[in-house]
GROMACS .gro file of C-alpha atoms in nm:
model
  211
    1MET     CA    1   1.628  -5.435  -1.589
    2LYS     CA    2   1.774  -5.627  -1.295
    3LYS     CA    3   1.570  -5.417  -1.049
    4MET     CA    4   1.247  -5.483  -1.241
    5ALA     CA    5   1.325  -5.852  -1.243
    6ARG     CA    6   1.379  -5.848  -0.867
    7VAL     CA    7   1.046  -5.668  -0.816
    8ARG     CA    8   0.865  -5.925  -1.029
    9LYS     CA    9   1.025  -6.210  -0.839
   10TRP     CA   10   0.926  -6.050  -0.507
   11ILE     CA   11   0.565  -6.005  -0.628
   12ALA     CA   12   0.560  -6.366  -0.746
   13ARG     CA   13   0.687  -6.491  -0.409
   14ASN     CA   14   0.455  -6.259  -0.206
   15PRO     CA   15   0.137  -6.209  -0.414
   16THR     CA   16  -0.097  -6.102  -0.134
   17PRO     CA   17   0.109  -5.817   0.029
   18ALA     CA   18   0.208  -5.684  -0.312
   19ARG     CA   19  -0.153  -5.661  -0.422
   20TYR     CA   20  -0.246  -5.476  -0.103
   21ILE     CA   21   0.036  -5.230  -0.153
   22LEU     CA   22  -0.059  -5.165  -0.515
   23LEU     CA   23  -0.425  -5.133  -0.420
   24GLY     CA   24  -0.342  -4.887  -0.142
   25CYS     CA   25  -0.125  -4.676  -0.372
   26SER     CA   26  -0.401  -4.672  -0.634
   27ILE     CA   27  -0.665  -4.566  -0.382
   28ALA     CA   28  -0.437  -4.295  -0.242
   29SER     CA   29  -0.369  -4.164  -0.593
   30LEU     CA   30  -0.740  -4.155  -0.673
   31LEU     CA   31  -0.822  -3.973  -0.349
   32PHE     CA   32  -0.543  -3.722  -0.406
   33GLY     CA   33  -0.660  -3.657  -0.762
   34ALA     CA   34  -1.021  -3.615  -0.647
   35LEU     CA   35  -0.908  -3.370  -0.377
   36LEU     CA   36  -0.716  -3.165  -0.633
   37ILE     CA   37  -1.014  -3.153  -0.869
   38TYR     CA   38  -1.253  -3.055  -0.587
   39SER     CA   39  -1.018  -2.781  -0.465
   40TYR     CA   40  -0.974  -2.643  -0.816
   41VAL     CA   41  -1.348  -2.630  -0.885
   42SER     CA   42  -1.430  -2.479  -0.543
   43PHE     CA   43  -1.166  -2.207  -0.557
   44SER     CA   44  -1.254  -2.127  -0.919
   45ARG     CA   45  -1.615  -2.064  -0.821
   46ILE     CA   46  -1.512  -1.846  -0.525
   47ILE     CA   47  -1.274  -1.639  -0.738
   48ASP     CA   48  -1.528  -1.599  -1.018
   49ALA     CA   49  -1.798  -1.492  -0.772
   50ARG     CA   50  -1.572  -1.234  -0.609
   51LEU     CA   51  -1.453  -1.095  -0.941
   52HIS     CA   52  -1.811  -1.073  -1.062
   53GLY     CA   53  -1.911  -0.895  -0.743
   54GLU     CA   54  -1.626  -0.645  -0.779
   55ARG     CA   55  -1.735  -0.570  -1.134
   56GLU     CA   56  -2.087  -0.508  -1.010
   57ARG     CA   57  -1.981  -0.285  -0.720
   58THR     CA   58  -1.709  -0.084  -0.893
   59LEU     CA   59  -1.864   0.196  -1.097
   60PRO     CA   60  -1.624   0.391  -1.319
   61ARG     CA   61  -1.667   0.762  -1.251
   62VAL     CA   62  -1.508   1.077  -1.384
   63TYR     CA   63  -1.437   1.349  -1.128
   64ALA     CA   64  -1.335   1.711  -1.168
   65ARG     CA   65  -1.064   1.887  -0.970
   66PRO     CA   66  -1.138   1.893  -0.594
   67LEU     CA   67  -1.290   2.216  -0.467
   68GLU     CA   68  -1.046   2.414  -0.252
   69LEU     CA   69  -1.151   2.696  -0.022
   70ARG     CA   70  -0.893   2.953   0.089
   71ARG     CA   71  -0.903   3.226   0.348
   72GLY     CA   72  -0.966   3.555   0.170
   73GLU     CA   73  -1.115   3.386  -0.137
   74SER     CA   74  -1.370   3.601  -0.318
   75LEU     CA   75  -1.672   3.385  -0.247
   76THR     CA   76  -2.008   3.477  -0.099
   77GLU     CA   77  -2.208   3.276   0.149
   78LEU     CA   78  -2.472   3.190  -0.111
   79GLU     CA   79  -2.208   3.077  -0.360
   80LEU     CA   80  -2.054   2.842  -0.103
   81ILE     CA   81  -2.398   2.698  -0.023
   82ALA     CA   82  -2.459   2.643  -0.395
   83ARG     CA   83  -2.129   2.458  -0.431
   84LEU     CA   84  -2.204   2.239  -0.131
   85ASN     CA   85  -2.542   2.155  -0.283
   86ASP     CA   86  -2.369   2.064  -0.611
   87LEU     CA   87  -2.146   1.822  -0.418
   88GLY     CA   88  -2.451   1.654  -0.266
   89TYR     CA   89  -2.417   1.793   0.086
   90ALA     CA   90  -2.736   1.793   0.293
   91GLN     CA   91  -2.842   2.103   0.486
   92ARG     CA   92  -2.921   2.040   0.852
   93PRO     CA   93  -3.000   2.263   1.152
   94MET     CA   94  -2.672   2.140   1.303
   95VAL     CA   95  -2.376   1.961   1.146
   96GLY     CA   96  -2.347   1.605   1.273
   97ALA     CA   97  -2.197   1.383   1.004
   98PRO     CA   98  -1.971   1.405   0.698
   99GLY     CA   99  -2.157   1.542   0.397
  100GLU     CA  100  -2.374   1.784   0.597
  101PHE     CA  101  -2.371   2.162   0.632
  102ALA     CA  102  -2.554   2.423   0.837
  103VAL     CA  103  -2.601   2.796   0.792
  104ALA     CA  104  -2.523   3.028   1.084
  105ARG     CA  105  -2.502   3.404   1.116
  106ASN     CA  106  -2.238   3.522   0.868
  107ALA     CA  107  -2.096   3.170   0.853
  108VAL     CA  108  -2.141   2.828   0.694
  109LEU     CA  109  -2.047   2.512   0.886
  110PHE     CA  110  -1.983   2.187   0.701
  111THR     CA  111  -1.807   1.851   0.747
  112PRO     CA  112  -1.602   1.732   0.447
  113ARG     CA  113  -1.626   1.371   0.333
  114ALA     CA  114  -1.272   1.366   0.193
  115GLY     CA  115  -0.944   1.550   0.220
  116ALA     CA  116  -0.712   1.624   0.510
  117PHE     CA  117  -1.002   1.750   0.728
  118SER     CA  118  -1.239   1.462   0.657
  119GLY     CA  119  -1.491   1.419   0.939
  120ARG     CA  120  -1.402   1.751   1.104
  121THR     CA  121  -1.634   2.049   1.121
  122ILE     CA  122  -1.523   2.350   0.918
  123ARG     CA  123  -1.656   2.699   0.988
  124ALA     CA  124  -1.626   2.945   0.701
  125THR     CA  125  -1.689   3.298   0.828
  126PHE     CA  126  -1.797   3.580   0.601
  127PRO     CA  127  -1.795   3.957   0.660
  128ALA     CA  128  -2.106   4.103   0.815
  129PRO     CA  129  -2.330   4.299   0.577
  130PRO     CA  130  -2.308   4.677   0.604
  131PRO     CA  131  -2.580   4.851   0.807
  132VAL     CA  132  -2.883   4.967   0.615
  133ARG     CA  133  -2.886   5.343   0.569
  134ARG     CA  134  -3.061   5.586   0.347
  135ALA     CA  135  -2.836   5.726   0.082
  136ARG     CA  136  -2.864   5.855  -0.268
  137GLY     CA  137  -2.715   5.665  -0.555
  138PRO     CA  138  -2.666   5.292  -0.603
  139ALA     CA  139  -2.610   5.076  -0.300
  140PRO     CA  140  -2.256   4.946  -0.253
  141PRO     CA  141  -2.202   4.580  -0.341
  142PRO     CA  142  -2.215   4.339  -0.048
  143PRO     CA  143  -1.877   4.243   0.098
  144ARG     CA  144  -1.724   3.928  -0.045
  145GLY     CA  145  -1.464   3.683   0.068
  146ILE     CA  146  -1.402   3.424   0.338
  147THR     CA  147  -1.255   3.604   0.637
  148ARG     CA  148  -1.180   3.293   0.847
  149LEU     CA  149  -1.157   2.915   0.815
  150ASP     CA  150  -1.173   2.734   1.149
  151VAL     CA  151  -1.136   2.358   1.194
  152THR     CA  152  -1.299   2.184   1.491
  153ALA     CA  153  -1.245   1.821   1.594
  154GLY     CA  154  -1.489   1.700   1.860
  155ALA     CA  155  -1.501   1.927   2.164
  156GLY     CA  156  -1.158   2.074   2.097
  157LYS     CA  157  -1.079   2.438   2.039
  158PRO     CA  158  -1.119   2.560   1.678
  159VAL     CA  159  -0.792   2.596   1.490
  160GLY     CA  160  -0.750   2.840   1.203
  161ALA     CA  161  -0.664   2.705   0.858
  162GLU     CA  162  -0.544   2.870   0.541
  163ALA     CA  163  -0.715   2.629   0.299
  164VAL     CA  164  -0.963   2.341   0.305
  165THR     CA  165  -1.009   2.084   0.028
  166LEU     CA  166  -1.356   1.943  -0.035
  167ASP     CA  167  -1.476   1.644  -0.234
  168PRO     CA  168  -1.409   1.635  -0.609
  169PRO     CA  169  -1.734   1.699  -0.799
  170LEU     CA  170  -1.865   1.406  -1.000
  171LEU     CA  171  -1.880   1.477  -1.373
  172THR     CA  172  -2.024   1.152  -1.501
  173ALA     CA  173  -2.052   0.779  -1.432
  174LEU     CA  174  -1.976   0.532  -1.711
  175MET     CA  175  -2.210   0.255  -1.601
  176THR     CA  176  -2.587   0.218  -1.588
  177GLY     CA  177  -2.748  -0.097  -1.456
  178GLY     CA  178  -2.510  -0.389  -1.508
  179GLU     CA  179  -2.347  -0.289  -1.835
  180ARG     CA  180  -2.060  -0.052  -1.903
  181GLU     CA  181  -2.101   0.219  -2.160
  182LYS     CA  182  -1.879   0.491  -2.300
  183ARG     CA  183  -2.152   0.745  -2.363
  184ARG     CA  184  -2.506   0.809  -2.251
  185ARG     CA  185  -2.779   1.051  -2.354
  186VAL     CA  186  -2.871   1.296  -2.078
  187GLY     CA  187  -3.097   1.596  -2.064
  188LEU     CA  188  -2.954   1.945  -2.078
  189SER     CA  189  -3.097   2.021  -1.736
  190VAL     CA  190  -2.879   1.749  -1.581
  191ILE     CA  191  -2.554   1.910  -1.698
  192PRO     CA  192  -2.425   2.186  -1.465
  193LYS     CA  193  -2.456   2.540  -1.599
  194ARG     CA  194  -2.083   2.603  -1.571
  195MET     CA  195  -2.002   2.295  -1.775
  196GLN     CA  196  -2.242   2.408  -2.048
  197GLU     CA  197  -2.075   2.748  -2.060
  198ALA     CA  198  -1.729   2.589  -2.070
  199VAL     CA  199  -1.820   2.358  -2.360
  200LEU     CA  200  -1.979   2.642  -2.556
  201ALA     CA  201  -1.674   2.864  -2.496
  202ILE     CA  202  -1.444   2.593  -2.631
  203GLU     CA  203  -1.651   2.443  -2.912
  204ASP     CA  204  -1.895   2.701  -3.047
  205GLN     CA  205  -1.970   3.030  -2.874
  206SER     CA  206  -2.251   3.114  -3.119
  207TYR     CA  207  -2.425   2.776  -3.088
  208TYR     CA  208  -2.761   2.922  -2.978
  209SER     CA  209  -2.753   3.203  -3.235
  210HIS     CA  210  -2.711   2.998  -3.553
  211PRO     CA  211  -2.973   3.073  -3.822
   0.00000   0.00000   0.00000
């Protein structure tokens, strides 16, 4: 109470300086409050815009197990080409970028987009076909299996590898346009043949033979 009384007496004795001080404090408080409000509104808009952009760019996807190739795996050249096509790899005369593959004599060259050898050229070598000869009886089956896996980085010397991991195949995406959805109607031709066979084997093996 004594301090308040002293302040009042000082203001009464010095009215002009006291008013200037109070006016300055009031203006400073108003400017500080306006700065806080402006900063809050500006940063809120920036954060909302970035979060909205992330929601638009991030597409939920469901992937299967990554494809792994091993030396000696029972896989033909045509089967490897089919799997690369399923993963969205583009066939080129020569491999130049990740996601491309080329077919050579008894070999398939490709550059993975993911995995430990991402961006490096992989050469999968297959056994040469047997010479054509006239013989009675059925022809022997063509040789199968990957005989070699060689990894090349730039102009360096190819290095043999035991296994190479490719991209995981995409099963489905849970967003179309700008809205999320848990399920979507698709044509039967869009679903891979192996997935159809797997679902039928699990759910109903006689689905197509029901009366």
